[in-house]
Amino acid sequence: MKIFPKSVLVLALCAPSVMAVEYQFYGRFDYSLTHSDSGSATHNNKAGLVLENNFSRLGIKGRSELASNTEIFYQIEVGVNGGSQDKTSNPFSSRPTYLGIRHQNYGSLAFGRIDPVFKMAKGTVDAMDMYSLKHDRLFAGDKRWGDSLEYKSPKWQKLQLGVSYLLEDNYYKVGDQRRDLGNYQVAVTYGDKFFKSSDLYLAAAYSDGMEDVRAYRGVVQYRMDALTLGTMIQHSELVNESATQWQQRDGIGFITSAKYALGAWLFKAEVGYDDSGTGVIANRLYKSKGDLVTAVPEVSQWAIGAEYKLSKSARIHSELGQFDVKQHQDFDDTIVSLGFRYDF
């Protein structure tokens, strides 16, 4: 890990001579000054006034033609954590890193650490994505996996099929019941999350075993000029038999969001609920109290936010919201956040 940052810099500096014809060196810095009542929702699980790193990153991605209609594509990305005091000894972390091959008529197949199709089916429905008010505080399903395969079909009439498969031998020892799960995901999408081909985006996805859940997810987003509305509904069932109270952790969650663009401003609002006991806040509750949690926590959320673009690359953003944890008020959390993001 100590030599990896040097490798990234060498790739960036030498890119013109060693990389494919089409490549991009990119990055993002995103920090928030956040106040949290309990710390149950913050990235680092800390209460009070904290500086949060909203997944700052550095990477290279590109492609190279192999033959007519066939190309190699790749991405090497690391999380940049050096600005956080508790990451002093580990200033870089793993993010999407993969190699793949794509054919115009048959689709693409990639190998490595990839955002799985169940996660990506959400589109941009989570108006608070990347921040402490994001939907994974409510329900699971968005973990990125290494040692995985991903296939995506060509698009047909705006429809696309995606399949992710986890090589479980890299994760689970012999005797671990999770080896016997499917450890795959399937998703079908219509349109695209940036609304380039349609003002409507739809997705249906299924996950069997990955992130220790069996889950179904449905997503609807619709754009009407400057207003974008969206809903994501998910049924989640915990299938890790070694987890605390795993038999009880089964339920429904949802988020509903609205975004409105006005000049350089983007205004956001979101509400959500989950009673499956599979999200970040529920997992932190079970870890803290164990078998003292006799009923699956019901977690509800509201959030509002605004972004202001200073330029194409820079923006200021602010978020305000609350999580309510039924039966466990000590895990309720109020988030107030002011942040700055810069892309290059």
Short mmCIF file of C-alpha atoms in Angstrom, two decimals:
data_model
loop_
_atom_site.label_atom_id
_atom_site.label_comp_id
_atom_site.label_asym_id
_atom_site.label_seq_id
_atom_site.Cartn_x
_atom_site.Cartn_y
_atom_site.Cartn_z
CA MET A 1 0.00 0.00 0.00
CA LYS A 2 2.90 2.34 0.68
CA ILE A 3 4.10 2.28 -2.94
CA PHE A 4 0.66 2.59 -4.53
CA PRO A 5 0.46 6.42 -4.45
CA LYS A 6 3.79 6.54 -6.33
CA SER A 7 2.35 4.16 -8.91
CA VAL A 8 -0.64 6.40 -9.46
CA LEU A 9 1.60 9.42 -9.97
CA VAL A 10 3.83 7.53 -12.40
CA LEU A 11 0.77 6.46 -14.42
CA ALA A 12 -0.46 10.03 -14.53
CA LEU A 13 2.89 11.54 -15.54
CA CYS A 14 3.67 8.90 -18.13
CA ALA A 15 0.15 8.56 -19.51
CA PRO A 16 0.83 10.16 -22.94
CA SER A 17 3.46 7.54 -23.78
CA VAL A 18 2.15 4.37 -22.13
CA MET A 19 -1.64 4.67 -21.99
CA ALA A 20 -4.21 3.97 -24.68
CA VAL A 21 -5.14 6.65 -27.17
CA GLU A 22 -8.32 7.47 -25.26
CA TYR A 23 -7.75 7.96 -21.54
CA GLN A 24 -8.66 10.38 -18.77
CA PHE A 25 -6.89 11.34 -15.57
CA TYR A 26 -9.47 12.63 -13.09
CA GLY A 27 -10.16 13.31 -9.43
CA ARG A 28 -12.48 14.82 -6.85
CA PHE A 29 -12.09 16.53 -3.49
CA ASP A 30 -15.24 16.75 -1.40
CA TYR A 31 -15.18 17.75 2.27
CA SER A 32 -17.99 18.70 4.65
CA LEU A 33 -18.00 20.38 8.03
CA THR A 34 -20.73 18.34 9.73
CA HIS A 35 -22.45 18.48 13.10
CA SER A 36 -24.08 15.26 14.32
CA ASP A 37 -26.03 14.67 17.54
CA SER A 38 -25.19 10.98 18.03
CA GLY A 39 -22.77 10.01 15.25
CA SER A 40 -25.01 7.14 14.14
CA ALA A 41 -25.25 8.54 10.59
CA THR A 42 -21.84 10.14 9.96
CA HIS A 43 -19.26 8.41 7.76
CA ASN A 44 -16.87 7.82 10.66
CA ASN A 45 -19.55 7.16 13.32
CA LYS A 46 -18.46 10.23 15.32
CA ALA A 47 -20.71 12.78 17.04
CA GLY A 48 -20.18 16.50 17.42
CA LEU A 49 -18.49 18.76 14.89
CA VAL A 50 -16.45 16.68 12.44
CA LEU A 51 -14.75 17.11 9.07
CA GLU A 52 -16.11 14.49 6.70
CA ASN A 53 -14.44 13.20 3.57
CA ASN A 54 -17.21 12.51 1.06
CA PHE A 55 -15.33 9.86 -0.92
CA SER A 56 -12.61 12.03 -2.46
CA ARG A 57 -10.83 10.10 -5.16
CA LEU A 58 -8.10 10.00 -7.81
CA GLY A 59 -8.05 7.83 -10.91
CA ILE A 60 -7.31 7.00 -14.52
CA LYS A 61 -9.72 5.41 -16.98
CA GLY A 62 -9.54 4.70 -20.68
CA ARG A 63 -10.05 2.36 -23.57
CA SER A 64 -8.10 0.89 -26.48
CA GLU A 65 -9.42 -0.59 -29.71
CA LEU A 66 -8.59 -4.26 -30.27
CA ALA A 67 -10.45 -4.86 -33.53
CA SER A 68 -13.48 -3.65 -35.38
CA ASN A 69 -16.34 -3.23 -32.86
CA THR A 70 -14.16 -4.54 -30.00
CA GLU A 71 -12.24 -2.61 -27.34
CA ILE A 72 -10.46 -2.99 -24.02
CA PHE A 73 -11.56 -0.65 -21.22
CA TYR A 74 -10.09 -0.12 -17.77
CA GLN A 75 -10.24 1.99 -14.64
CA ILE A 76 -7.80 2.44 -11.76
CA GLU A 77 -9.18 4.52 -8.88
CA VAL A 78 -8.23 5.07 -5.24
CA GLY A 79 -9.96 6.89 -2.42
CA VAL A 80 -7.96 9.82 -1.05
CA ASN A 81 -8.27 9.77 2.75
CA GLY A 82 -5.13 11.61 3.88
CA GLY A 83 -7.09 14.66 5.05
CA SER A 84 -8.64 12.62 7.89
CA GLN A 85 -6.72 12.25 11.14
CA ASP A 86 -7.95 8.69 11.72
CA LYS A 87 -6.64 7.66 8.28
CA THR A 88 -3.06 8.85 8.87
CA SER A 89 -1.61 5.36 8.45
CA ASN A 90 -3.93 4.48 5.55
CA PRO A 91 -4.28 7.60 3.36
CA PHE A 92 -5.47 5.63 0.29
CA SER A 93 -8.27 3.07 -0.07
CA SER A 94 -9.63 0.78 -2.79
CA ARG A 95 -12.22 2.04 -5.25
CA PRO A 96 -13.28 0.81 -8.73
CA THR A 97 -10.31 -0.95 -10.33
CA TYR A 98 -11.02 -3.31 -13.21
CA LEU A 99 -10.21 -4.47 -16.73
CA GLY A 100 -12.80 -5.37 -19.32
CA ILE A 101 -13.58 -6.13 -22.93
CA ARG A 102 -16.54 -4.68 -24.87
CA HIS A 103 -18.08 -5.73 -28.18
CA GLN A 104 -20.62 -3.54 -29.91
CA ASN A 105 -23.02 -6.45 -30.54
CA TYR A 106 -22.42 -8.67 -27.49
CA GLY A 107 -21.92 -6.26 -24.60
CA SER A 108 -19.12 -6.00 -22.04
CA LEU A 109 -17.43 -8.22 -19.46
CA ALA A 110 -15.23 -6.78 -16.71
CA PHE A 111 -13.11 -8.27 -13.92
CA GLY A 112 -11.95 -6.71 -10.64
CA ARG A 113 -13.45 -4.31 -8.10
CA ILE A 114 -16.61 -3.01 -9.73
CA ASP A 115 -19.77 -1.16 -8.68
CA PRO A 116 -22.30 -4.02 -8.92
CA VAL A 117 -25.46 -3.76 -10.95
CA PHE A 118 -27.81 -3.74 -7.93
CA LYS A 119 -26.06 -0.64 -6.62
CA MET A 120 -25.96 1.14 -9.96
CA ALA A 121 -29.65 0.45 -10.63
CA LYS A 122 -30.47 3.28 -8.19
CA GLY A 123 -29.59 5.85 -10.86
CA THR A 124 -29.56 9.31 -9.28
CA VAL A 125 -32.70 8.79 -7.18
CA ASP A 126 -30.80 9.39 -3.92
CA ALA A 127 -30.69 13.18 -3.72
CA MET A 128 -28.31 12.97 -0.72
CA ASP A 129 -25.92 10.41 -2.23
CA MET A 130 -22.29 10.67 -1.01
CA TYR A 131 -23.28 12.49 2.18
CA SER A 132 -24.30 11.42 5.70
CA LEU A 133 -27.99 11.59 4.80
CA LYS A 134 -27.71 9.02 2.00
CA HIS A 135 -30.07 6.07 1.65
CA ASP A 136 -27.64 3.36 2.81
CA ARG A 137 -28.23 4.60 6.36
CA LEU A 138 -31.67 3.00 5.92
CA PHE A 139 -31.09 -0.20 3.89
CA ALA A 140 -28.23 -2.22 2.43
CA GLY A 141 -27.21 -3.17 -1.10
CA ASP A 142 -24.65 -0.63 -2.28
CA LYS A 143 -21.34 -2.19 -1.28
CA ARG A 144 -18.64 -2.35 -3.95
CA TRP A 145 -16.95 -5.77 -4.29
CA GLY A 146 -13.51 -6.85 -5.42
CA ASP A 147 -12.87 -10.27 -6.96
CA SER A 148 -16.03 -9.97 -9.01
CA LEU A 149 -17.27 -10.24 -12.59
CA GLU A 150 -19.76 -7.99 -14.32
CA TYR A 151 -21.58 -8.39 -17.63
CA LYS A 152 -23.64 -5.67 -19.31
CA SER A 153 -25.59 -6.25 -22.51
CA PRO A 154 -25.84 -3.78 -25.37
CA LYS A 155 -28.82 -1.46 -25.08
CA TRP A 156 -31.94 -2.42 -26.99
CA GLN A 157 -34.81 0.07 -27.19
CA LYS A 158 -33.27 1.83 -24.13
CA LEU A 159 -33.28 -1.46 -22.18
CA GLN A 160 -30.12 -3.00 -20.71
CA LEU A 161 -29.39 -6.18 -18.74
CA GLY A 162 -26.63 -6.29 -16.14
CA VAL A 163 -25.25 -9.22 -14.10
CA SER A 164 -22.69 -9.16 -11.28
CA TYR A 165 -21.11 -12.29 -9.79
CA LEU A 166 -18.95 -12.53 -6.68
CA LEU A 167 -16.17 -15.14 -6.57
CA GLU A 168 -17.11 -16.37 -3.09
CA ASP A 169 -13.99 -18.54 -2.70
CA ASN A 170 -12.08 -15.29 -2.23
CA TYR A 171 -14.36 -14.31 0.67
CA TYR A 172 -15.77 -17.24 2.62
CA LYS A 173 -14.01 -20.20 4.26
CA VAL A 174 -15.20 -23.76 3.86
CA GLY A 175 -18.16 -24.24 6.19
CA ASP A 176 -19.40 -20.65 5.97
CA GLN A 177 -23.06 -20.90 4.95
CA ARG A 178 -22.70 -17.79 2.77
CA ARG A 179 -20.73 -19.89 0.24
CA ASP A 180 -24.00 -21.67 -0.54
CA LEU A 181 -25.85 -18.48 -1.47
CA GLY A 182 -26.08 -17.31 -5.06
CA ASN A 183 -23.73 -14.36 -4.56
CA TYR A 184 -24.93 -12.69 -7.75
CA GLN A 185 -27.01 -9.71 -8.81
CA VAL A 186 -29.25 -9.05 -11.82
CA ALA A 187 -30.63 -5.70 -12.98
CA VAL A 188 -32.71 -4.47 -15.90
CA THR A 189 -32.76 -0.72 -16.64
CA TYR A 190 -34.68 1.51 -19.03
CA GLY A 191 -33.20 4.84 -20.09
CA ASP A 192 -30.17 6.29 -18.33
CA LYS A 193 -29.57 8.02 -15.02
CA PHE A 194 -28.52 11.30 -16.68
CA PHE A 195 -31.69 11.42 -18.83
CA LYS A 196 -29.75 11.70 -22.10
CA SER A 197 -31.99 9.25 -23.97
CA SER A 198 -35.29 9.74 -22.15
CA ASP A 199 -36.95 11.78 -19.40
CA LEU A 200 -37.92 8.49 -17.74
CA TYR A 201 -35.57 6.11 -15.93
CA LEU A 202 -36.75 2.71 -14.64
CA ALA A 203 -34.86 -0.12 -12.95
CA ALA A 204 -35.58 -3.49 -11.37
CA ALA A 205 -32.83 -5.40 -9.60
CA TYR A 206 -32.29 -8.54 -7.50
CA SER A 207 -29.38 -9.41 -5.19
CA ASP A 208 -28.81 -12.91 -3.83
CA GLY A 209 -26.36 -13.02 -0.92
CA MET A 210 -24.07 -10.10 -1.73
CA GLU A 211 -23.67 -7.78 1.27
CA ASP A 212 -25.32 -10.56 3.33
CA VAL A 213 -28.81 -9.74 2.02
CA ARG A 214 -31.35 -11.14 -0.37
CA ALA A 215 -33.03 -8.06 -1.79
CA TYR A 216 -35.34 -6.72 -4.50
CA ARG A 217 -35.09 -3.11 -5.66
CA GLY A 218 -37.33 -1.01 -7.90
CA VAL A 219 -36.54 2.52 -9.09
CA VAL A 220 -38.59 5.15 -10.93
CA GLN A 221 -37.30 8.61 -11.90
CA TYR A 222 -38.95 11.21 -14.10
CA ARG A 223 -37.64 14.59 -15.24
CA MET A 224 -39.99 17.45 -16.05
CA ASP A 225 -37.87 20.38 -17.25
CA ALA A 226 -36.04 21.60 -14.11
CA LEU A 227 -37.82 19.21 -11.72
CA THR A 228 -36.75 15.60 -11.19
CA LEU A 229 -38.82 13.22 -9.04
CA GLY A 230 -37.81 9.74 -7.97
CA THR A 231 -38.63 6.77 -5.74
CA MET A 232 -36.68 3.67 -4.79
CA ILE A 233 -38.38 0.78 -2.97
CA GLN A 234 -36.47 -2.19 -1.59
CA HIS A 235 -37.30 -5.41 0.22
CA SER A 236 -34.31 -6.73 2.18
CA GLU A 237 -33.77 -9.98 4.05
CA LEU A 238 -30.59 -10.64 6.05
CA VAL A 239 -29.13 -14.06 5.17
CA ASN A 240 -25.97 -14.13 7.28
CA GLU A 241 -26.76 -16.69 9.99
CA SER A 242 -23.89 -15.49 12.20
CA ALA A 243 -25.31 -11.93 12.45
CA THR A 244 -27.16 -10.77 15.55
CA GLN A 245 -30.90 -11.50 15.41
CA TRP A 246 -30.57 -12.35 11.71
CA GLN A 247 -33.90 -14.20 11.53
CA GLN A 248 -35.86 -11.05 12.43
CA ARG A 249 -34.13 -8.69 10.04
CA ASP A 250 -36.47 -8.72 7.06
CA GLY A 251 -38.53 -5.79 5.80
CA ILE A 252 -39.29 -2.96 3.40
CA GLY A 253 -37.55 0.35 2.85
CA PHE A 254 -37.98 3.30 0.50
CA ILE A 255 -36.78 6.78 -0.32
CA THR A 256 -38.65 9.45 -2.29
CA SER A 257 -36.76 12.45 -3.61
CA ALA A 258 -37.19 15.70 -5.51
CA LYS A 259 -34.56 17.90 -7.16
CA TYR A 260 -35.11 21.30 -8.73
CA ALA A 261 -32.53 23.17 -10.80
CA LEU A 262 -32.66 26.96 -10.82
CA GLY A 263 -29.75 28.58 -12.60
CA ALA A 264 -26.57 27.71 -10.70
CA TRP A 265 -28.67 26.35 -7.82
CA LEU A 266 -29.89 22.80 -7.23
CA PHE A 267 -32.44 22.31 -4.42
CA LYS A 268 -33.00 18.82 -3.01
CA ALA A 269 -35.43 17.07 -0.65
CA GLU A 270 -35.81 13.46 0.44
CA VAL A 271 -37.80 11.29 2.84
CA GLY A 272 -37.25 7.63 3.66
CA TYR A 273 -38.13 4.69 5.87
CA ASP A 274 -36.92 1.14 6.51
CA ASP A 275 -37.82 -1.69 8.88
CA SER A 276 -35.46 -4.40 7.57
CA GLY A 277 -32.62 -3.74 10.04
CA THR A 278 -29.98 -3.98 7.30
CA GLY A 279 -28.74 -0.39 6.85
CA VAL A 280 -25.77 1.45 8.36
CA ILE A 281 -27.64 2.82 11.38
CA ALA A 282 -29.27 -0.53 12.22
CA ASN A 283 -25.95 -2.36 11.88
CA ARG A 284 -24.30 0.13 14.24
CA LEU A 285 -27.15 -0.35 16.70
CA TYR A 286 -26.83 -4.16 16.65
CA LYS A 287 -23.05 -3.88 17.00
CA SER A 288 -23.43 -1.62 20.02
CA LYS A 289 -26.27 -3.41 21.84
CA GLY A 290 -26.25 -6.95 20.45
CA ASP A 291 -29.05 -9.20 21.72
CA LEU A 292 -30.47 -6.31 23.75
CA VAL A 293 -32.12 -5.27 20.48
CA THR A 294 -35.23 -7.42 20.71
CA ALA A 295 -37.20 -5.78 17.89
CA VAL A 296 -35.98 -4.74 14.46
CA PRO A 297 -35.40 -0.96 14.55
CA GLU A 298 -37.62 1.18 12.35
CA VAL A 299 -35.55 4.00 10.87
CA SER A 300 -37.19 7.03 9.23
CA GLN A 301 -35.54 10.04 7.61
CA TRP A 302 -36.16 13.49 6.18
CA ALA A 303 -33.57 15.69 4.52
CA ILE A 304 -33.25 18.90 2.53
CA GLY A 305 -30.24 20.36 0.78
CA ALA A 306 -28.91 22.82 -1.76
CA GLU A 307 -25.94 23.06 -4.11
CA TYR A 308 -24.51 26.13 -5.77
CA LYS A 309 -22.14 25.78 -8.73
CA LEU A 310 -19.29 28.28 -8.56
CA SER A 311 -17.94 26.95 -11.85
CA LYS A 312 -18.13 23.80 -13.96
CA SER A 313 -15.75 22.09 -11.53
CA ALA A 314 -16.50 23.67 -8.13
CA ARG A 315 -19.62 23.76 -5.98
CA ILE A 316 -20.76 24.49 -2.44
CA HIS A 317 -23.32 22.15 -0.91
CA SER A 318 -25.31 22.05 2.31
CA GLU A 319 -27.54 19.40 3.90
CA LEU A 320 -29.93 19.32 6.85
CA GLY A 321 -31.86 16.30 8.05
CA GLN A 322 -32.84 13.87 10.77
CA PHE A 323 -32.98 10.13 11.37
CA ASP A 324 -35.47 8.74 13.86
CA VAL A 325 -34.79 5.26 15.26
CA LYS A 326 -37.92 3.82 16.83
CA GLN A 327 -37.31 2.19 20.26
CA HIS A 328 -33.74 3.55 20.41
CA GLN A 329 -33.77 7.32 20.72
CA ASP A 330 -30.07 7.39 21.63
CA PHE A 331 -29.43 6.45 17.98
CA ASP A 332 -31.56 9.29 16.60
CA ASP A 333 -29.37 11.73 14.68
CA THR A 334 -29.64 15.27 13.36
CA ILE A 335 -27.20 16.20 10.60
CA VAL A 336 -26.22 19.76 9.64
CA SER A 337 -23.52 19.97 6.99
CA LEU A 338 -21.72 22.55 4.82
CA GLY A 339 -19.32 21.28 2.18
CA PHE A 340 -17.14 22.09 -0.82
CA ARG A 341 -16.55 19.88 -3.86
CA TYR A 342 -13.99 20.25 -6.65
CA ASP A 343 -13.76 17.96 -9.69
CA PHE A 344 -10.89 17.80 -12.16
#
